[in-house]
Each structure stands twice: as structure tokens, then as C-alpha cells.
Amino acid sequence: MTARVYLDHAASSPLRPAARAAIGRALDLAGNASSVHAEGRAARAVVEAARRTLAAAIGGATGGIVFTSGATEANAAALGAGGRMLAAAVEHPSVLAQPGVEPLAVDSAGRLDLQALATALEERDVACVALMLANNETGVLQPVAEAAALAHRAGARLHVDAVQAFGRVPLDVAALGADSAALSAHKLGGPKGAGALWLRDPDAFHPLLRGGGQEHRRRAGTENVAGIAGFAAAAGAIEPEEADRLAALCRTLEAEACRLVEDAVVIGADAPRAPHITALALPGMAAATQVMALDLAGVAVSAGAACSSGKVARSHVLAAMGVAPALADSTIRVSLGWSTTSADIDRFLDAWGDLARRRRKDAL
Ligand code: PLP
């Protein structure tokens, strides 16, 4: 049997060997990281070392990292203080679903309209602007530094969802001017259910989870030591040349896909993009059909963002970009990661090329 090809890293990436080893070691630690005895101190040492690794990786102060159960929680905590909040219409649902968030228009490439942001900031007091660095469906990068400057001029905070950017594009929260950032372990080869919120000013933060004094009272609940250890190990295992390698693979994939299928469309092709995500449309064939057929051929991709309900709904990202519904419905997401090889790309292109040959215009 031929091995399967996994090209859904934007949904979740396979565990890196270094993360698996760190998790295994941490699972054998008996202590609670809040306990004062030797066993507790051993667990605490793992958590604090991870905090230093992650802070260094994003250019933030170590004391600003708050470990969470993932980026959904980090986004909710960052936006939980209330007040009027603005977010690009293409943000992840964990941002858009927060009470008080108003969506802002994006252009046809999915980039925030900075003029719309400036106008909305002038209209009324805004507590926070949320803007992702890289979009999870298209990889398109947002003008975060420019938005941060506008937000600060109006007295608002800037929260950046850096989930898809971390490890793929240079990430320096200080240089971006961000006030907070959400990170997730499993998108870069760490475990699922672990993440972090970075805060520029941790003392001004209102915790979402209250109770125990963990994380300097910023996130109650016993620390997930194994998850935290795996997160830091995954971040530490990112090769310096990994992003360039993925960018080259993605460029080949897109160029070959467009050569094989003359009406294929790469969504957001001309915008600056993260190196690991391609939103690829095969006009006339429903994305769900492509995903199922590719799955049968041994290739895992997704129809837009991984859908938590298991159903394929029309993408709010592509809708906000003004992509025609028929084209949006025929768009799949192919996403690469640390374990992707050029043989994987060839297998995808073979299977997708076969599909294109079989497609019927009335399939949608
Ligand atoms: N933000 C973005 C851009 C994402 O892609 C995801 C994952 O789908 C999340 C937030 C949520 O992350 P988590 O799965 O850690 O809750």
C-alpha cells in the first residue's frame, strides 16, 4: 500500500519527533508545576524553559507569555475585556465570534482596507483591533504594522492572531507593534490543545479563567506541562531554511497546477502570502467532491478551513474577498508543513490532474 500524502498542515500538522520526545519526558513528571517540592519544581522548570523559548521565538518578553489550551482560548482571552472591537472580515471564527467585534472590509486579495480601519477608528472609541498575520485559508499576509500604528494613534490596542504565521514568516511582535498575540502548538508540529497568548503589558490584562494563581493569575488551571513542553520543542525544531523550502514547494505546486489545468485559479495569487498555504480552485467541481476523491487517492487536503462541524460551509474568507460563489465552492486548501516532500507535491498533482480530466462542468 502506498503511504498517504498529508497536505492539511494548516488544519493540524503531524507531531515533530522533537515534540514527541519532549512530551514523553514531561508526561513522566509527577509534579504539579505549582507545587513547591522537587517534583513540582521539575515540572515548573519545564514550563519556564518553554516560556523562554517561545518568547525568544516571537521577539517578546518572557513574562508576557501566558500558556493556554490553544489559540481559540488565546483569542477569546485577548478580546475578552469588552468594548468596541474591530477585526478584518477574514479573521478566524474564534475572533469574529467574540462579543463586540465588528468586521471590517478587505480588498479582493483579502487584505484589510486600511482606509476603512482609519474611518472606523475615527467614528467611535475602539478598545481593540484584531488582525491576523497570515490567513488560514489563503495564506495572504495582512498589513499588521500599519494597522497597529493606526490603532495606537486612536488609543486602541492591536491583537494579532499569529497562528498560521508562526514559524512560516518572520514574526517579531515588538517590531509589529502588537499589544497581544495568539499562538497555537499544533499548527507547527506541536501537540493539539496547547497554545499561548503573548501580552505586551501583562499587568493590564483581565483574565478569562479565574481561580487558581497559575500563570501569575492570568490563566487559572493546572498547566498542561506535556503540551507546553511539546509546543516549545516544536518551535525549537523549526529549521531556519524550512520556510524557504515550503515556499519553493508551494510555487511548484501552483505553477504545475496552472499548467495542468488552464482554468485553475490560485486565490490571492498576487498578494504577499505565507509559504505553506494555497487556495486552489478547480472551476466546475465542488470542493467537497475534490476532497473526497483526493482522499480516496490517498491525499489529504481540505475544503477551505477545516470545519469543526464536519460539514463544508461556504467560506466567509472567500466571500469577504468578493470571490464569486461558484468559484469559492470549487476551492480547496492545500497546506504544507515540516514533513512535506516534493514527492508529496507530485502525488497531489497527479491525483488532482486526474480529477480535472474527469470533471464535468455541471458537477456543482
Ligand atoms: N486562528 C487561526 C488563524 C487558526 O488557523 C486557528 C486554527 O484553526 C485558530 C486560530 C484556532 O487555534 P486552536 O486550534 O489552537 O484553537
Short mmCIF file of C-alpha atoms and ligand atoms in Angstrom, two decimals:
data_model
loop_
_atom_site.label_atom_id
_atom_site.label_comp_id
_atom_site.label_asym_id
_atom_site.label_seq_id
_atom_site.Cartn_x
_atom_site.Cartn_y
_atom_site.Cartn_z
CA MET A 1 0.00 0.00 0.00
CA THR A 2 1.37 3.45 -0.87
CA ALA A 3 1.79 5.86 2.01
CA ARG A 4 -0.76 8.61 2.34
CA VAL A 5 0.11 12.19 1.46
CA TYR A 6 -0.85 14.72 4.13
CA LEU A 7 -1.34 18.27 2.83
CA ASP A 8 -3.56 19.74 5.54
CA HIS A 9 -0.95 21.30 7.83
CA ALA A 10 -2.97 24.50 8.24
CA ALA A 11 -5.62 22.39 9.98
CA SER A 12 -3.07 20.50 12.06
CA SER A 13 0.49 19.40 11.45
CA PRO A 14 1.88 15.96 12.35
CA LEU A 15 3.81 15.87 15.62
CA ARG A 16 7.52 16.61 15.16
CA PRO A 17 9.86 13.98 16.60
CA ALA A 18 11.41 16.55 18.96
CA ALA A 19 7.94 17.44 20.27
CA ARG A 20 7.06 13.76 20.78
CA ALA A 21 10.26 13.23 22.78
CA ALA A 22 9.68 16.32 24.95
CA ILE A 23 6.07 15.32 25.60
CA GLY A 24 7.15 11.82 26.61
CA ARG A 25 9.67 13.19 29.09
CA ALA A 26 7.17 15.69 30.52
CA LEU A 27 4.43 13.08 30.90
CA ASP A 28 6.73 11.22 33.27
CA LEU A 29 6.98 14.20 35.60
CA ALA A 30 4.73 13.53 38.56
CA GLY A 31 4.62 17.02 39.98
CA ASN A 32 2.17 19.89 39.62
CA ALA A 33 4.12 22.92 38.40
CA SER A 34 2.67 24.93 41.31
CA SER A 35 3.96 22.56 43.99
CA VAL A 36 6.99 23.57 45.98
CA HIS A 37 8.60 20.12 46.34
CA ALA A 38 11.28 18.77 44.00
CA GLU A 39 8.72 17.05 41.73
CA GLY A 40 6.78 20.30 41.39
CA ARG A 41 9.95 22.29 40.76
CA ALA A 42 10.95 19.88 37.98
CA ALA A 43 7.61 20.49 36.23
CA ARG A 44 7.94 24.24 36.81
CA ALA A 45 11.41 24.21 35.23
CA VAL A 46 9.96 22.68 32.03
CA VAL A 47 7.20 25.31 31.86
CA GLU A 48 9.60 28.21 32.42
CA ALA A 49 12.12 26.93 29.87
CA ALA A 50 9.27 26.67 27.34
CA ARG A 51 8.19 30.21 28.16
CA ARG A 52 11.70 31.49 27.40
CA THR A 53 11.92 29.52 24.13
CA LEU A 54 8.58 30.79 22.84
CA ALA A 55 9.15 34.41 23.89
CA ALA A 56 12.52 34.41 22.14
CA ALA A 57 10.95 32.88 19.02
CA ILE A 58 8.45 35.74 18.66
CA GLY A 59 10.58 38.66 19.86
CA GLY A 60 8.55 39.26 23.03
CA ALA A 61 9.45 39.44 26.72
CA THR A 62 9.34 36.10 28.56
CA GLY A 63 6.98 37.50 31.22
CA GLY A 64 4.39 38.23 28.54
CA ILE A 65 3.70 34.60 27.63
CA VAL A 66 0.54 33.06 29.14
CA PHE A 67 0.03 29.38 28.29
CA THR A 68 -3.47 28.45 27.11
CA SER A 69 -5.35 25.49 25.67
CA GLY A 70 -4.77 26.81 22.15
CA ALA A 71 -5.32 29.85 20.00
CA THR A 72 -9.11 29.82 20.31
CA GLU A 73 -8.70 30.48 24.02
CA ALA A 74 -5.88 32.96 23.42
CA ASN A 75 -8.04 34.97 21.00
CA ALA A 76 -11.00 34.88 23.39
CA ALA A 77 -8.82 35.99 26.31
CA ALA A 78 -7.23 38.82 24.31
CA LEU A 79 -10.62 40.12 23.19
CA GLY A 80 -12.48 39.36 26.40
CA ALA A 81 -12.06 42.75 28.04
CA GLY A 82 -15.08 44.11 26.19
CA GLY A 83 -15.58 47.44 24.47
CA ARG A 84 -15.88 48.08 20.78
CA MET A 85 -13.60 45.88 18.73
CA LEU A 86 -12.75 45.82 15.04
CA ALA A 87 -11.50 42.84 13.08
CA ALA A 88 -10.87 42.08 9.42
CA ALA A 89 -13.81 40.19 7.94
CA VAL A 90 -11.42 37.32 7.07
CA GLU A 91 -10.35 36.62 10.67
CA HIS A 92 -10.70 33.18 12.19
CA PRO A 93 -14.13 32.45 13.72
CA SER A 94 -12.56 32.43 17.19
CA VAL A 95 -12.01 36.18 16.70
CA LEU A 96 -15.16 37.09 14.77
CA ALA A 97 -17.41 35.29 17.29
CA GLN A 98 -16.27 37.41 20.25
CA PRO A 99 -18.97 39.75 21.55
CA GLY A 100 -18.46 43.34 20.39
CA VAL A 101 -16.38 42.50 17.31
CA GLU A 102 -17.30 44.41 14.14
CA PRO A 103 -15.97 43.08 10.82
CA LEU A 104 -14.03 45.42 8.53
CA ALA A 105 -13.87 45.24 4.74
CA VAL A 106 -10.94 43.62 2.94
CA ASP A 107 -9.84 44.08 -0.67
CA SER A 108 -10.07 41.45 -3.41
CA ALA A 109 -6.82 39.87 -2.16
CA GLY A 110 -8.25 39.62 1.35
CA ARG A 111 -6.07 42.37 2.81
CA LEU A 112 -7.56 44.76 5.34
CA ASP A 113 -8.69 48.05 3.86
CA LEU A 114 -6.60 50.45 5.98
CA GLN A 115 -8.81 53.39 4.98
CA ALA A 116 -11.87 51.51 6.31
CA LEU A 117 -9.94 50.91 9.55
CA ALA A 118 -8.97 54.58 9.85
CA THR A 119 -12.59 55.66 9.28
CA ALA A 120 -13.98 53.18 11.81
CA LEU A 121 -11.40 54.29 14.39
CA GLU A 122 -12.45 57.92 13.93
CA GLU A 123 -16.17 57.19 14.28
CA ARG A 124 -16.23 55.97 17.89
CA ASP A 125 -13.91 54.79 20.64
CA VAL A 126 -12.38 51.42 19.85
CA ALA A 127 -10.80 49.24 22.54
CA CYS A 128 -9.02 46.78 20.29
CA VAL A 129 -8.29 45.99 16.64
CA ALA A 130 -7.73 42.30 15.79
CA LEU A 131 -5.78 41.39 12.67
CA MET A 132 -4.27 38.04 11.73
CA LEU A 133 -0.77 37.96 10.29
CA ALA A 134 -1.44 35.13 7.79
CA ASN A 135 -4.86 33.94 6.73
CA ASN A 136 -5.62 30.29 7.42
CA GLU A 137 -7.49 29.71 4.14
CA THR A 138 -5.40 31.66 1.64
CA GLY A 139 -2.09 32.38 3.41
CA VAL A 140 -2.50 36.08 2.49
CA LEU A 141 -0.49 38.34 4.82
CA GLN A 142 -2.05 41.37 6.47
CA PRO A 143 -0.54 44.85 6.96
CA VAL A 144 -0.31 44.36 10.73
CA ALA A 145 2.35 47.00 11.48
CA GLU A 146 0.39 49.66 9.57
CA ALA A 147 -2.85 48.69 11.36
CA ALA A 148 -1.06 48.78 14.73
CA ALA A 149 0.15 52.33 14.05
CA LEU A 150 -3.40 53.45 13.15
CA ALA A 151 -4.89 51.67 16.18
CA HIS A 152 -2.39 53.20 18.59
CA ARG A 153 -2.94 56.68 17.20
CA ALA A 154 -6.62 56.23 18.09
CA GLY A 155 -5.85 54.84 21.56
CA ALA A 156 -6.79 51.24 20.68
CA ARG A 157 -4.82 48.00 21.23
CA LEU A 158 -3.75 45.74 18.38
CA HIS A 159 -4.17 41.98 18.79
CA VAL A 160 -2.52 39.74 16.23
CA ASP A 161 -3.59 36.16 15.54
CA ALA A 162 -0.19 34.79 14.57
CA VAL A 163 -1.23 31.12 14.40
CA GLN A 164 -0.51 30.49 10.72
CA ALA A 165 2.45 32.86 10.56
CA PHE A 166 4.47 31.46 13.46
CA GLY A 167 7.41 29.51 12.07
CA ARG A 168 6.47 30.36 8.49
CA VAL A 169 7.03 34.09 8.18
CA PRO A 170 9.34 36.25 10.30
CA LEU A 171 7.42 37.02 13.48
CA ASP A 172 8.56 39.82 15.77
CA VAL A 173 5.72 41.04 17.95
CA ALA A 174 7.69 44.08 19.10
CA ALA A 175 8.53 45.17 15.55
CA LEU A 176 4.90 44.67 14.50
CA GLY A 177 3.75 46.96 17.31
CA ALA A 178 1.34 44.31 18.58
CA ASP A 179 -0.10 44.50 22.09
CA SER A 180 -1.01 40.81 22.19
CA ALA A 181 -0.60 37.72 20.02
CA ALA A 182 -2.27 34.31 19.80
CA LEU A 183 -0.20 31.18 19.09
CA SER A 184 -1.11 27.53 18.65
CA ALA A 185 1.17 24.50 19.02
CA HIS A 186 -0.47 22.04 16.66
CA LYS A 187 -0.13 24.14 13.52
CA LEU A 188 3.64 23.82 13.62
CA GLY A 189 4.11 20.24 14.71
CA GLY A 190 3.38 20.52 18.41
CA PRO A 191 0.50 18.84 20.25
CA LYS A 192 -3.16 19.76 19.84
CA GLY A 193 -4.72 21.57 22.78
CA ALA A 194 -1.74 23.78 23.66
CA GLY A 195 -1.14 27.41 22.79
CA ALA A 196 -0.17 30.76 24.19
CA LEU A 197 -1.24 34.35 24.48
CA TRP A 198 1.58 36.86 24.44
CA LEU A 199 0.89 40.18 26.18
CA ARG A 200 2.95 43.35 25.88
CA ASP A 201 1.57 44.60 29.19
CA PRO A 202 0.58 41.56 31.26
CA ASP A 203 -0.39 43.73 34.25
CA ALA A 204 -3.21 45.38 32.28
CA PHE A 205 -4.73 42.02 31.29
CA HIS A 206 -8.14 40.81 32.51
CA PRO A 207 -8.03 37.01 32.74
CA LEU A 208 -10.64 34.85 31.10
CA LEU A 209 -10.18 31.95 33.51
CA ARG A 210 -10.08 32.90 37.17
CA GLY A 211 -9.49 30.76 40.22
CA GLY A 212 -6.05 29.35 40.89
CA GLY A 213 -2.95 31.53 40.82
CA GLN A 214 -1.31 29.79 37.84
CA GLU A 215 0.38 31.85 35.12
CA HIS A 216 0.73 34.78 37.55
CA ARG A 217 -3.06 34.78 37.99
CA ARG A 218 -3.53 35.35 34.26
CA ARG A 219 -4.90 31.87 33.47
CA ALA A 220 -6.23 29.65 36.22
CA GLY A 221 -5.89 25.89 35.85
CA THR A 222 -3.08 23.39 36.29
CA GLU A 223 -0.54 23.90 33.49
CA ASN A 224 -0.55 21.31 30.69
CA VAL A 225 3.16 20.62 31.23
CA ALA A 226 3.44 17.99 28.49
CA GLY A 227 1.59 20.19 25.97
CA ILE A 228 3.71 23.20 26.86
CA ALA A 229 6.93 21.16 26.58
CA GLY A 230 5.83 19.80 23.19
CA PHE A 231 4.91 23.30 21.99
CA ALA A 232 8.35 24.71 22.82
CA ALA A 233 10.13 21.67 21.37
CA ALA A 234 8.18 22.01 18.11
CA ALA A 235 9.00 25.71 17.88
CA GLY A 236 12.65 24.96 18.62
CA ALA A 237 12.76 22.30 15.90
CA ILE A 238 11.81 24.66 13.07
CA GLU A 239 14.73 24.62 10.64
CA PRO A 240 15.97 28.08 9.54
CA GLU A 241 15.51 27.10 5.89
CA GLU A 242 12.08 25.46 6.38
CA ALA A 243 10.01 28.44 5.22
CA ASP A 244 12.07 28.84 2.03
CA ARG A 245 11.77 25.12 1.31
CA LEU A 246 7.98 25.27 1.72
CA ALA A 247 7.76 28.41 -0.43
CA ALA A 248 9.63 26.64 -3.25
CA LEU A 249 7.35 23.57 -2.99
CA CYS A 250 4.24 25.77 -2.97
CA ARG A 251 5.44 27.72 -6.01
CA THR A 252 6.00 24.45 -7.90
CA LEU A 253 2.58 23.19 -6.86
CA GLU A 254 0.83 26.34 -8.06
CA ALA A 255 2.77 26.64 -11.31
CA GLU A 256 2.22 22.97 -12.18
CA ALA A 257 -1.46 23.07 -11.20
CA CYS A 258 -1.99 26.05 -13.52
CA ARG A 259 -0.01 24.33 -16.29
CA LEU A 260 -2.07 21.11 -15.97
CA VAL A 261 -5.42 22.87 -15.78
CA GLU A 262 -5.67 26.03 -17.81
CA ASP A 263 -8.65 27.47 -15.91
CA ALA A 264 -7.26 26.66 -12.44
CA VAL A 265 -7.22 29.67 -10.12
CA VAL A 266 -4.90 30.39 -7.21
CA ILE A 267 -6.85 32.66 -4.87
CA GLY A 268 -4.88 35.72 -3.72
CA ALA A 269 -2.04 34.75 -6.06
CA ASP A 270 -0.65 38.28 -6.40
CA ALA A 271 -0.78 39.21 -2.71
CA PRO A 272 2.08 38.67 -0.26
CA ARG A 273 1.42 35.22 1.22
CA ALA A 274 2.71 32.76 3.81
CA PRO A 275 4.75 30.00 2.16
CA HIS A 276 2.65 26.99 3.14
CA ILE A 277 -0.98 27.62 2.04
CA THR A 278 -2.54 27.54 -1.42
CA ALA A 279 -6.23 28.11 -2.04
CA LEU A 280 -6.72 26.39 -5.38
CA ALA A 281 -9.93 26.41 -7.42
CA LEU A 282 -10.93 23.81 -10.00
CA PRO A 283 -13.87 25.60 -11.60
CA GLY A 284 -16.88 23.36 -12.14
CA MET A 285 -16.05 20.79 -9.50
CA ALA A 286 -17.30 21.16 -5.92
CA ALA A 287 -14.56 21.38 -3.30
CA ALA A 288 -16.21 18.59 -1.29
CA THR A 289 -16.04 16.31 -4.34
CA GLN A 290 -12.35 17.12 -4.82
CA VAL A 291 -11.58 16.50 -1.15
CA MET A 292 -13.34 13.11 -1.20
CA ALA A 293 -11.78 12.00 -4.47
CA LEU A 294 -8.32 13.06 -3.33
CA ASP A 295 -8.87 11.27 -0.03
CA LEU A 296 -9.68 8.07 -1.94
CA ALA A 297 -6.49 8.61 -3.93
CA GLY A 298 -4.56 8.81 -0.64
CA VAL A 299 -4.15 12.60 -0.47
CA ALA A 300 -5.49 14.68 2.45
CA VAL A 301 -6.45 18.31 1.74
CA SER A 302 -9.40 20.37 2.94
CA ALA A 303 -12.27 22.35 1.52
CA GLY A 304 -11.34 25.78 2.85
CA ALA A 305 -10.76 25.85 6.58
CA ALA A 306 -11.13 22.58 8.49
CA CYS A 307 -14.72 22.67 9.52
CA SER A 308 -15.37 21.79 13.12
CA SER A 309 -18.86 20.53 12.33
CA GLY A 310 -17.56 18.23 9.59
CA LYS A 311 -19.79 19.99 7.06
CA VAL A 312 -18.47 22.15 4.28
CA ALA A 313 -19.95 25.62 4.51
CA ARG A 314 -19.22 28.46 2.11
CA SER A 315 -16.05 30.23 3.16
CA HIS A 316 -16.57 33.61 4.86
CA VAL A 317 -13.00 34.46 3.84
CA LEU A 318 -13.59 33.99 0.13
CA ALA A 319 -16.97 35.74 0.41
CA ALA A 320 -15.33 38.77 2.06
CA MET A 321 -12.79 38.85 -0.79
CA GLY A 322 -15.64 39.00 -3.28
CA VAL A 323 -14.80 35.63 -4.86
CA ALA A 324 -17.80 34.51 -6.93
CA PRO A 325 -19.80 31.82 -5.03
CA ALA A 326 -19.29 29.22 -7.79
CA LEU A 327 -15.52 29.71 -7.71
CA ALA A 328 -15.48 29.72 -3.89
CA ASP A 329 -17.40 26.44 -3.85
CA SER A 330 -14.76 24.84 -6.05
CA THR A 331 -11.78 26.00 -3.97
CA ILE A 332 -9.72 23.58 -1.90
CA ARG A 333 -6.95 24.39 0.55
CA VAL A 334 -3.63 22.63 0.12
CA SER A 335 -1.29 23.31 3.02
CA LEU A 336 2.28 22.18 3.52
CA GLY A 337 4.44 21.70 6.60
CA TRP A 338 7.64 20.36 8.07
CA SER A 339 7.12 16.80 6.78
CA THR A 340 6.11 17.74 3.20
CA THR A 341 8.37 16.47 0.41
CA SER A 342 8.46 17.15 -3.33
CA ALA A 343 7.17 13.59 -3.84
CA ASP A 344 4.04 14.63 -1.89
CA ILE A 345 3.52 17.54 -4.26
CA ASP A 346 3.93 15.22 -7.27
CA ARG A 347 1.35 12.79 -5.84
CA PHE A 348 -1.09 15.65 -5.26
CA LEU A 349 -0.61 16.97 -8.79
CA ASP A 350 -1.12 13.50 -10.30
CA ALA A 351 -4.35 12.95 -8.36
CA TRP A 352 -5.68 16.47 -8.90
CA GLY A 353 -4.78 16.38 -12.60
CA ASP A 354 -6.77 13.12 -12.93
CA LEU A 355 -9.73 14.81 -11.27
CA ALA A 356 -9.52 17.78 -13.58
CA ARG A 357 -9.64 15.45 -16.58
CA ARG A 358 -12.76 13.76 -15.17
CA ARG A 359 -14.55 16.93 -14.21
CA ARG A 360 -17.86 17.79 -15.71
CA LYS A 361 -18.97 21.38 -15.92
CA ASP A 362 -22.34 20.54 -14.34
CA ALA A 363 -20.76 18.92 -11.23
CA LEU A 364 -21.54 21.81 -8.87
N1 PLP B 1 -6.56 31.24 14.41
C1 PLP B 1 -6.22 30.72 13.23
C2 PLP B 1 -5.75 31.63 12.14
C3 PLP B 1 -6.30 29.33 13.02
O1 PLP B 1 -5.96 28.83 11.82
C4 PLP B 1 -6.75 28.52 14.07
C5 PLP B 1 -6.93 27.06 13.86
O2 PLP B 1 -7.74 26.62 13.08
C6 PLP B 1 -7.07 29.10 15.30
C7 PLP B 1 -6.97 30.47 15.43
C8 PLP B 1 -7.54 28.27 16.46
O3 PLP B 1 -6.45 27.56 17.01
P1 PLP B 1 -6.65 26.34 18.01
O4 PLP B 1 -6.94 25.14 17.18
O5 PLP B 1 -5.33 26.23 18.73
O6 PLP B 1 -7.74 26.69 18.94
#
